[in-house]
mmCIF file of C-alpha atoms in Angstrom:
data_model
loop_
_atom_site.group_PDB
_atom_site.id
_atom_site.type_symbol
_atom_site.label_atom_id
_atom_site.label_comp_id
_atom_site.label_asym_id
_atom_site.label_seq_id
_atom_site.Cartn_x
_atom_site.Cartn_y
_atom_site.Cartn_z
ATOM 1 C CA MET A 2 81.596 25.719 57.976
ATOM 2 C CA GLN A 3 85.165 24.436 57.926
ATOM 3 C CA PRO A 4 85.706 21.157 59.800
ATOM 4 C CA GLN A 5 88.311 22.716 62.086
ATOM 5 C CA GLN A 6 85.717 25.292 63.235
ATOM 6 C CA PHE A 7 83.227 22.843 64.751
ATOM 7 C CA ASN A 8 81.156 24.008 67.681
ATOM 8 C CA PRO A 9 83.321 23.063 70.665
ATOM 9 C CA GLU A 10 80.289 22.104 72.793
ATOM 10 C CA LEU A 11 79.020 19.686 70.140
ATOM 11 C CA LYS A 12 82.487 18.228 69.707
ATOM 12 C CA ALA A 13 82.932 17.847 73.469
ATOM 13 C CA TYR A 14 79.563 16.090 73.771
ATOM 14 C CA ILE A 15 80.378 13.684 70.950
ATOM 15 C CA ASP A 16 83.836 13.034 72.364
ATOM 16 C CA GLY A 17 82.152 12.151 75.647
ATOM 17 C CA ILE A 18 79.723 9.558 74.255
ATOM 18 C CA MET A 19 82.012 8.012 71.652
ATOM 19 C CA PRO A 20 84.020 5.648 73.905
ATOM 20 C CA ASP A 21 80.871 3.717 74.832
ATOM 21 C CA ILE A 22 79.626 3.687 71.238
ATOM 22 C CA ASP A 23 83.008 2.530 69.983
ATOM 23 C CA GLU A 24 83.116 -0.205 72.617
ATOM 24 C CA ALA A 25 79.715 -1.450 71.393
ATOM 25 C CA PHE A 26 80.959 -1.451 67.787
ATOM 26 C CA THR A 27 84.004 -3.435 68.874
ATOM 27 C CA ALA A 28 81.749 -6.011 70.535
ATOM 28 C CA GLN A 29 79.806 -6.264 67.261
ATOM 29 C CA ASN A 30 83.051 -6.783 65.293
ATOM 30 C CA ILE A 31 82.337 -3.780 63.070
ATOM 31 C CA PRO A 32 85.480 -2.830 61.117
ATOM 32 C CA ILE A 33 86.969 0.456 62.294
ATOM 33 C CA HIS A 34 86.789 1.981 58.820
ATOM 34 C CA ASP A 35 83.006 1.338 58.759
ATOM 35 C CA ARG A 36 82.229 2.913 62.114
ATOM 36 C CA PHE A 37 82.085 6.670 61.554
ATOM 37 C CA MET A 38 78.900 6.681 59.460
ATOM 38 C CA LYS A 39 77.170 4.171 61.736
ATOM 39 C CA ALA A 40 78.093 6.326 64.723
ATOM 40 C CA ALA A 41 76.782 9.495 63.064
ATOM 41 C CA ILE A 42 73.444 7.860 62.201
ATOM 42 C CA LEU A 43 73.157 6.390 65.700
ATOM 43 C CA PHE A 44 73.812 9.840 67.173
ATOM 44 C CA VAL A 45 71.052 11.467 65.136
ATOM 45 C CA ASN A 46 68.540 8.696 65.833
ATOM 46 C CA HIS A 47 69.150 8.250 69.563
ATOM 47 C CA PHE A 48 70.759 11.381 71.006
ATOM 48 C CA ILE A 49 69.005 14.283 69.250
ATOM 49 C CA GLU A 50 65.589 14.780 70.851
ATOM 50 C CA SER A 51 64.652 17.908 68.912
ATOM 51 C CA SER A 52 66.176 20.394 66.475
ATOM 52 C CA SER A 53 65.247 23.093 64.000
ATOM 53 C CA PHE A 54 64.475 20.315 61.521
ATOM 54 C CA GLU A 55 60.971 18.826 61.484
ATOM 55 C CA THR A 56 62.351 15.309 61.834
ATOM 56 C CA ASN A 57 65.710 13.636 62.270
ATOM 57 C CA ASP A 58 65.244 12.180 58.803
ATOM 58 C CA GLU A 59 65.206 15.725 57.429
ATOM 59 C CA LEU A 60 68.426 16.456 59.307
ATOM 60 C CA MET A 61 69.988 13.361 57.728
ATOM 61 C CA LYS A 62 69.239 14.773 54.271
ATOM 62 C CA ASP A 63 70.599 18.250 55.013
ATOM 63 C CA LYS A 64 74.126 19.497 54.415
ATOM 64 C CA ALA A 65 74.373 20.092 58.161
ATOM 65 C CA PHE A 66 74.634 16.334 58.618
ATOM 66 C CA PHE A 67 77.214 15.895 55.854
ATOM 67 C CA GLU A 68 79.309 18.975 56.650
ATOM 68 C CA VAL A 69 79.025 19.148 60.438
ATOM 69 C CA VAL A 70 77.836 15.967 62.148
ATOM 70 C CA ALA A 71 79.389 13.101 60.186
ATOM 71 C CA PRO A 72 82.861 14.704 59.875
ATOM 72 C CA LEU A 73 83.062 15.016 63.663
ATOM 73 C CA PHE A 74 82.736 11.254 63.982
ATOM 74 C CA MET A 75 85.212 10.657 61.186
ATOM 75 C CA GLN A 76 87.654 12.963 62.982
ATOM 76 C CA TRP A 77 87.163 11.085 66.268
ATOM 77 C CA PHE A 78 88.036 7.741 64.680
ATOM 78 C CA HIS A 79 91.023 9.233 62.856
ATOM 79 C CA GLU A 80 92.357 10.678 66.096
ATOM 80 C CA LYS A 81 91.932 7.406 67.983
ATOM 81 C CA TYR A 82 92.929 4.794 65.399
ATOM 82 C CA GLY A 83 95.062 6.634 62.854
ATOM 83 C CA GLU A 84 95.466 4.662 59.637
ATOM 84 C CA LEU A 85 93.154 1.901 60.838
ATOM 85 C CA ALA A 86 90.310 4.343 60.182
ATOM 86 C CA LYS A 87 91.423 4.557 56.557
ATOM 87 C CA PRO A 88 89.122 2.602 54.217
ATOM 88 C CA PRO A 89 91.153 -0.274 52.733
ATOM 89 C CA GLN A 90 92.352 0.556 49.226
ATOM 90 C CA GLN A 91 89.961 3.495 49.098
ATOM 91 C CA ARG A 92 87.114 0.995 48.872
ATOM 92 C CA THR A 93 88.027 -0.083 45.346
ATOM 93 C CA ALA A 94 85.908 -2.657 43.509
ATOM 94 C CA ILE A 95 86.879 -4.491 40.341
ATOM 95 C CA GLY A 96 84.995 -5.318 37.167
ATOM 96 C CA ILE A 97 85.432 -6.681 33.649
ATOM 97 C CA ILE A 98 85.330 -4.709 30.405
ATOM 98 C CA ALA A 99 84.706 -6.911 27.363
ATOM 99 C CA SER A 100 84.937 -4.401 24.509
ATOM 100 C CA TYR A 101 88.748 -4.139 24.472
ATOM 101 C CA ALA A 102 90.997 -6.474 22.452
ATOM 102 C CA GLN A 103 90.531 -8.994 25.271
ATOM 103 C CA PRO A 104 88.532 -8.893 28.508
ATOM 104 C CA ILE A 105 90.217 -6.408 30.831
ATOM 105 C CA LYS A 106 89.912 -5.898 34.579
ATOM 106 C CA ILE A 107 89.284 -2.341 35.735
ATOM 107 C CA SER A 108 89.397 -0.781 39.207
ATOM 108 C CA ILE A 109 86.397 1.196 40.453
ATOM 109 C CA PRO A 110 86.869 3.366 43.571
ATOM 110 C CA LEU A 111 83.645 3.371 45.560
ATOM 111 C CA THR A 112 84.384 6.845 46.911
ATOM 112 C CA THR A 113 86.045 9.856 45.364
ATOM 113 C CA SER A 114 87.728 12.863 46.954
ATOM 114 C CA GLU A 115 88.289 16.400 45.723
ATOM 115 C CA PRO A 116 90.605 18.806 47.584
ATOM 116 C CA ILE A 117 89.091 22.102 48.716
ATOM 117 C CA SER A 118 92.127 23.535 50.494
ATOM 118 C CA ASN A 119 95.365 22.278 51.989
ATOM 119 C CA ASP A 120 93.588 20.431 54.785
ATOM 120 C CA THR A 121 89.976 19.910 53.646
ATOM 121 C CA LEU A 122 88.328 17.901 50.888
ATOM 122 C CA TRP A 123 85.016 16.666 49.559
ATOM 123 C CA LEU A 124 84.459 12.943 50.126
ATOM 124 C CA ARG A 125 81.791 11.621 47.754
ATOM 125 C CA PHE A 126 79.805 8.393 47.375
ATOM 126 C CA PRO A 127 78.905 8.589 43.650
ATOM 127 C CA ASP A 128 76.632 6.122 41.867
ATOM 128 C CA THR A 129 77.948 7.098 38.417
ATOM 129 C CA ILE A 130 81.261 8.358 37.064
ATOM 130 C CA ASP A 131 82.166 11.431 39.109
ATOM 131 C CA LYS A 132 82.844 14.773 37.465
ATOM 132 C CA ILE A 133 86.509 14.594 38.506
ATOM 133 C CA GLU A 134 87.050 11.150 36.915
ATOM 134 C CA SER A 135 87.961 10.136 33.380
ATOM 135 C CA ILE A 136 87.426 6.855 31.554
ATOM 136 C CA GLU A 137 91.186 6.326 31.527
ATOM 137 C CA SER A 138 91.378 6.533 35.327
ATOM 138 C CA PHE A 139 89.692 3.137 35.728
ATOM 139 C CA PHE A 140 92.316 1.289 33.670
ATOM 140 C CA ASP A 141 95.813 0.160 34.534
ATOM 141 C CA LYS A 142 98.270 2.599 32.978
ATOM 142 C CA LYS A 143 99.792 -0.305 31.069
ATOM 143 C CA VAL A 144 96.607 -0.692 28.990
ATOM 144 C CA PRO A 145 97.041 1.390 25.789
ATOM 145 C CA LEU A 146 93.681 2.980 25.094
ATOM 146 C CA ASN A 147 95.122 5.175 22.359
ATOM 147 C CA ILE A 148 95.069 2.190 19.950
ATOM 148 C CA LEU A 149 91.274 2.400 19.780
ATOM 149 C CA ASN A 150 89.564 4.196 16.945
ATOM 150 C CA GLU A 151 86.716 6.628 17.595
ATOM 151 C CA ASN A 152 83.954 4.022 17.376
ATOM 152 C CA GLN A 153 85.855 1.534 19.533
ATOM 153 C CA TYR A 154 86.533 4.176 22.173
ATOM 154 C CA SER A 155 82.883 5.241 22.175
ATOM 155 C CA THR A 156 81.791 1.621 22.745
ATOM 156 C CA LEU A 157 84.360 1.214 25.511
ATOM 157 C CA LYS A 158 83.287 4.466 27.188
ATOM 158 C CA GLU A 159 79.645 3.386 27.202
ATOM 159 C CA GLU A 160 80.520 -0.019 28.703
ATOM 160 C CA VAL A 161 82.719 1.530 31.390
ATOM 161 C CA SER A 162 80.038 4.065 32.312
ATOM 162 C CA GLU A 163 77.413 1.336 32.718
ATOM 163 C CA LEU A 164 79.714 -0.949 34.712
ATOM 164 C CA VAL A 165 80.855 1.833 37.050
ATOM 165 C CA SER A 166 77.269 2.911 37.702
ATOM 166 C CA THR A 167 76.068 -0.658 38.318
ATOM 167 C CA THR A 168 79.002 -1.509 40.575
ATOM 168 C CA ARG A 169 78.724 1.637 42.664
ATOM 169 C CA THR A 170 74.948 1.433 42.993
ATOM 170 C CA ILE A 171 75.028 -2.199 44.147
ATOM 171 C CA ASN A 172 77.631 -1.390 46.780
ATOM 172 C CA LEU A 173 75.695 1.658 48.001
ATOM 173 C CA ASN A 174 72.563 -0.492 48.241
ATOM 174 C CA LEU A 175 74.434 -3.078 50.289
ATOM 175 C CA MET A 176 75.990 -0.444 52.533
ATOM 176 C CA ALA A 177 72.658 1.138 53.465
ATOM 177 C CA ALA A 178 70.443 -1.951 53.904
ATOM 178 C CA GLU A 179 68.706 -1.944 57.280
ATOM 179 C CA GLY A 180 66.890 -4.226 59.671
ATOM 180 C CA LEU A 181 69.005 -7.350 59.170
ATOM 181 C CA ASP A 182 70.052 -9.836 61.828
ATOM 182 C CA VAL A 183 73.686 -10.844 62.288
ATOM 183 C CA GLU A 184 73.475 -13.913 60.045
ATOM 184 C CA THR A 185 71.779 -12.036 57.209
ATOM 185 C CA THR A 186 74.179 -9.102 57.557
ATOM 186 C CA SER A 187 77.058 -11.546 57.119
ATOM 187 C CA MET A 188 75.388 -12.984 54.028
ATOM 188 C CA LEU A 189 74.862 -9.504 52.613
ATOM 189 C CA ALA A 190 78.512 -8.621 53.208
ATOM 190 C CA GLY A 191 79.565 -11.578 51.075
ATOM 191 C CA ILE A 192 77.552 -10.672 47.978
ATOM 192 C CA TRP A 193 80.088 -8.358 46.410
ATOM 193 C CA SER A 194 82.977 -10.610 47.467
ATOM 194 C CA HIS A 195 81.608 -13.270 45.122
ATOM 195 C CA PHE A 196 81.764 -10.802 42.223
ATOM 196 C CA GLU A 197 85.362 -9.951 43.094
ATOM 197 C CA LYS A 198 86.340 -13.636 43.147
ATOM 198 C CA ALA A 199 84.455 -14.241 39.885
ATOM 199 C CA VAL A 200 86.269 -11.388 38.138
ATOM 200 C CA ASP A 201 89.680 -12.769 39.087
ATOM 201 C CA ASP A 202 88.666 -16.288 38.073
ATOM 202 C CA ILE A 203 87.294 -15.218 34.688
ATOM 203 C CA ILE A 204 90.227 -12.933 33.885
ATOM 204 C CA SER A 205 92.652 -15.789 34.630
ATOM 205 C CA PHE A 206 91.651 -17.247 31.222
ATOM 206 C CA ARG A 207 92.075 -20.718 32.761
ATOM 207 C CA PRO A 208 89.090 -22.983 31.994
ATOM 208 C CA GLU A 209 88.940 -24.573 35.438
ATOM 209 C CA ARG A 210 88.940 -21.163 37.138
ATOM 210 C CA ILE A 211 86.402 -19.708 34.701
ATOM 211 C CA SER A 212 84.028 -22.481 35.731
ATOM 212 C CA VAL A 213 84.520 -21.698 39.409
ATOM 213 C CA GLY A 214 83.937 -18.024 38.606
ATOM 214 C CA CYS A 215 80.494 -18.932 37.250
ATOM 215 C CA TRP A 216 79.720 -20.624 40.583
ATOM 216 C CA GLU A 217 80.738 -17.434 42.392
ATOM 217 C CA LEU A 218 78.302 -15.436 40.254
ATOM 218 C CA HIS A 219 75.560 -17.928 41.093
ATOM 219 C CA LEU A 220 76.267 -17.407 44.803
ATOM 220 C CA ALA A 221 76.104 -13.615 44.440
ATOM 221 C CA ILE A 222 72.620 -13.895 42.938
ATOM 222 C CA GLU A 223 71.514 -16.567 45.409
ATOM 223 C CA LYS A 224 72.570 -14.528 48.436
ATOM 224 C CA SER A 225 70.903 -11.404 47.032
ATOM 225 C CA PHE A 226 67.617 -13.289 46.814
ATOM 226 C CA LYS A 227 67.986 -14.724 50.302
ATOM 227 C CA VAL A 228 68.828 -11.366 51.897
ATOM 228 C CA LEU A 229 65.852 -9.687 50.225
ATOM 229 C CA ILE A 230 63.496 -12.501 51.256
ATOM 230 C CA LYS A 231 64.740 -12.443 54.856
ATOM 231 C CA GLN A 232 64.429 -8.666 55.112
ATOM 232 C CA LYS A 233 60.915 -8.583 53.674
ATOM 233 C CA THR A 234 59.410 -11.705 55.286
ATOM 234 C CA ASN A 235 61.685 -12.376 58.258
ATOM 235 C CA LYS A 236 61.897 -15.959 56.975
ATOM 236 C CA LYS A 237 65.006 -17.759 55.781
ATOM 237 C CA ALA A 238 65.135 -19.140 52.254
ATOM 238 C CA PHE A 239 67.096 -22.265 51.414
ATOM 239 C CA GLY A 240 68.633 -23.976 48.418
ATOM 240 C CA HIS A 241 70.568 -23.028 45.297
ATOM 241 C CA ASN A 242 67.637 -23.015 42.847
ATOM 242 C CA LEU A 243 67.367 -19.447 41.587
ATOM 243 C CA ILE A 244 63.959 -19.994 39.964
ATOM 244 C CA SER A 245 62.530 -21.196 43.280
ATOM 245 C CA LEU A 246 64.085 -18.273 45.108
ATOM 246 C CA HIS A 247 62.613 -15.907 42.524
ATOM 247 C CA LYS A 248 59.112 -17.264 43.205
ATOM 248 C CA LYS A 249 59.503 -16.394 46.882
ATOM 249 C CA ALA A 250 60.950 -12.952 46.149
ATOM 250 C CA LYS A 251 58.640 -12.034 43.248
ATOM 251 C CA PRO A 252 56.219 -9.932 45.366
ATOM 252 C CA PHE A 253 59.152 -7.662 46.227
ATOM 253 C CA CYS A 254 60.832 -7.529 42.789
ATOM 254 C CA PRO A 255 58.053 -7.966 40.184
ATOM 255 C CA GLU A 256 60.115 -6.194 37.510
ATOM 256 C CA LEU A 257 62.886 -8.801 37.564
ATOM 257 C CA ASP A 258 63.177 -10.425 34.141
ATOM 258 C CA ILE A 259 62.652 -14.173 34.686
ATOM 259 C CA SER A 260 64.211 -14.883 31.279
ATOM 260 C CA LEU A 261 67.548 -13.665 32.656
ATOM 261 C CA LEU A 262 67.394 -16.311 35.370
ATOM 262 C CA GLU A 263 66.256 -18.989 32.932
ATOM 263 C CA SER A 264 69.278 -18.264 30.723
ATOM 264 C CA LEU A 265 71.719 -18.980 33.566
ATOM 265 C CA PRO A 266 73.123 -22.372 34.611
ATOM 266 C CA THR A 267 70.705 -24.385 36.746
ATOM 267 C CA ASP A 268 71.461 -25.050 40.375
ATOM 268 C CA LYS A 269 72.752 -28.525 39.475
ATOM 269 C CA ASP A 270 74.947 -27.084 36.731
ATOM 270 C CA ALA A 271 76.240 -24.413 39.113
ATOM 271 C CA ILE A 272 77.307 -27.027 41.652
ATOM 272 C CA GLU A 273 79.184 -28.922 38.938
ATOM 273 C CA LEU A 274 80.834 -25.669 37.870
ATOM 274 C CA ARG A 275 81.928 -25.202 41.466
ATOM 275 C CA TYR A 276 84.021 -28.360 41.209
ATOM 276 C CA ALA A 277 85.006 -27.727 37.557
ATOM 277 C CA GLU A 278 83.044 -30.831 36.596
ATOM 278 C CA GLN A 279 81.551 -28.658 33.878
ATOM 279 C CA SER A 280 83.342 -26.038 31.816
ATOM 280 C CA ARG A 281 82.300 -22.711 30.357
ATOM 281 C CA ASN A 282 84.243 -20.662 27.858
ATOM 282 C CA ILE A 283 85.094 -17.085 28.649
ATOM 283 C CA GLN A 284 82.369 -15.662 26.408
ATOM 284 C CA ASP A 285 79.706 -17.666 28.252
ATOM 285 C CA ALA A 286 81.168 -16.501 31.563
ATOM 286 C CA LEU A 287 81.058 -12.851 30.459
ATOM 287 C CA VAL A 288 77.379 -13.164 29.531
ATOM 288 C CA PHE A 289 76.752 -14.748 32.955
ATOM 289 C CA TYR A 290 78.719 -11.911 34.595
ATOM 290 C CA LYS A 291 76.695 -9.153 32.950
ATOM 291 C CA SER A 292 73.415 -10.913 33.706
ATOM 292 C CA ALA A 293 74.424 -11.424 37.332
ATOM 293 C CA LEU A 294 75.210 -7.729 37.720
ATOM 294 C CA GLN A 295 71.802 -6.729 36.371
ATOM 295 C CA ILE A 296 69.958 -9.245 38.547
ATOM 296 C CA VAL A 297 71.805 -8.263 41.729
ATOM 297 C CA LEU A 298 71.300 -4.575 40.920
ATOM 298 C CA GLY A 299 67.561 -5.167 40.609
ATOM 299 C CA LEU A 300 67.390 -7.156 43.843
ATOM 300 C CA THR A 301 69.495 -4.807 45.955
ATOM 301 C CA ASN A 302 67.531 -1.817 44.666
ATOM 302 C CA LYS A 303 64.546 -3.355 46.463
ATOM 303 C CA LEU A 304 66.274 -3.637 49.847
ATOM 304 C CA SER A 305 64.771 -1.349 52.479
ATOM 305 C CA ARG A 306 67.098 1.528 53.306
ATOM 306 C CA LYS A 307 66.267 4.255 55.786
ATOM 307 C CA TYR A 308 69.026 6.449 54.370
ATOM 308 C CA LYS A 309 70.521 6.584 50.903
ATOM 309 C CA LEU A 310 74.133 7.601 50.458
ATOM 310 C CA ASN A 311 73.914 7.824 46.661
ATOM 311 C CA ASN A 312 75.912 10.887 45.620
ATOM 312 C CA ALA A 313 76.238 12.090 49.209
ATOM 313 C CA GLU A 314 79.266 14.290 49.796
ATOM 314 C CA PHE A 315 81.030 15.240 53.003
ATOM 315 C CA LYS A 316 83.282 18.212 53.589
ATOM 316 C CA ILE A 317 85.959 16.841 55.879
ATOM 317 C CA LYS A 318 89.364 17.546 57.269
ATOM 318 C CA LYS A 319 91.945 15.470 55.479
ATOM 319 C CA ALA A 320 93.172 12.425 57.317
ATOM 320 C CA PRO A 321 96.841 12.565 58.359
ATOM 321 C CA TRP A 322 97.833 10.212 55.533
ATOM 322 C CA ALA A 323 96.172 12.451 52.914
ATOM 323 C CA ILE A 324 97.893 15.741 53.842
#
């Protein structure tokens, strides 16, 4: 079904309930670009009493949700807010590749889009490199990849593939986590921001900023533990000691390698890094960065999620700015 051919009765019903839903989202300070999916899920959970599907969960997994229901809500927000409904910078994350001549920052779009016709496209939420992407697409055009020999390029390709998958999966895990109070939701929202700050600090090549970047990585891990503990036990965890936090979270993440945590700076060291009272060289920081990614991936994989958006795709009408 093409988005412009939606059932007019369904569209009229959604148009009728959306002002109140949008007003509630505004009161909750939910960013406009985050609202369409929340509205679609809310609609399925609270407004559909019965359907041809056995459960609403089954509807959420069917292409009818991705091709019919969710695009209607996206269209509503586009029509009301215009470019404010546009995800900022296409939801692009950043990461560090260490196998080039020097550590290099790459950009990782968290969604991809593939045109179907002049006014429709597939919007995807991949958790790996998408079929329409190339390794080169993640690098600044100024970075000459053609200087690499075959073995060097193969190593680079493997590192990029792993980093893209890890980055996208963490962000999908964070996006879909459920059952959190306002304070914990705010903490969860900050987890990836610490990685972004750490990447910029490490890539600065300035010793004092590299140290602060290590503190940011510590915070990303710390908050991941605390969010998981709060979601699973409904109890707040305190302190910067990652080993202590691991003890509290261990029932929910038994596979987490404790040796990874033991190899990281202690909580006291991390606090000194925060104020650049200690220093770390860039190689140490890169090891910390890779370890932090693996730890946070493991922790966020354990977050309860009613719905998973991994590799979901939506057939939608292009937004005005994309046509």
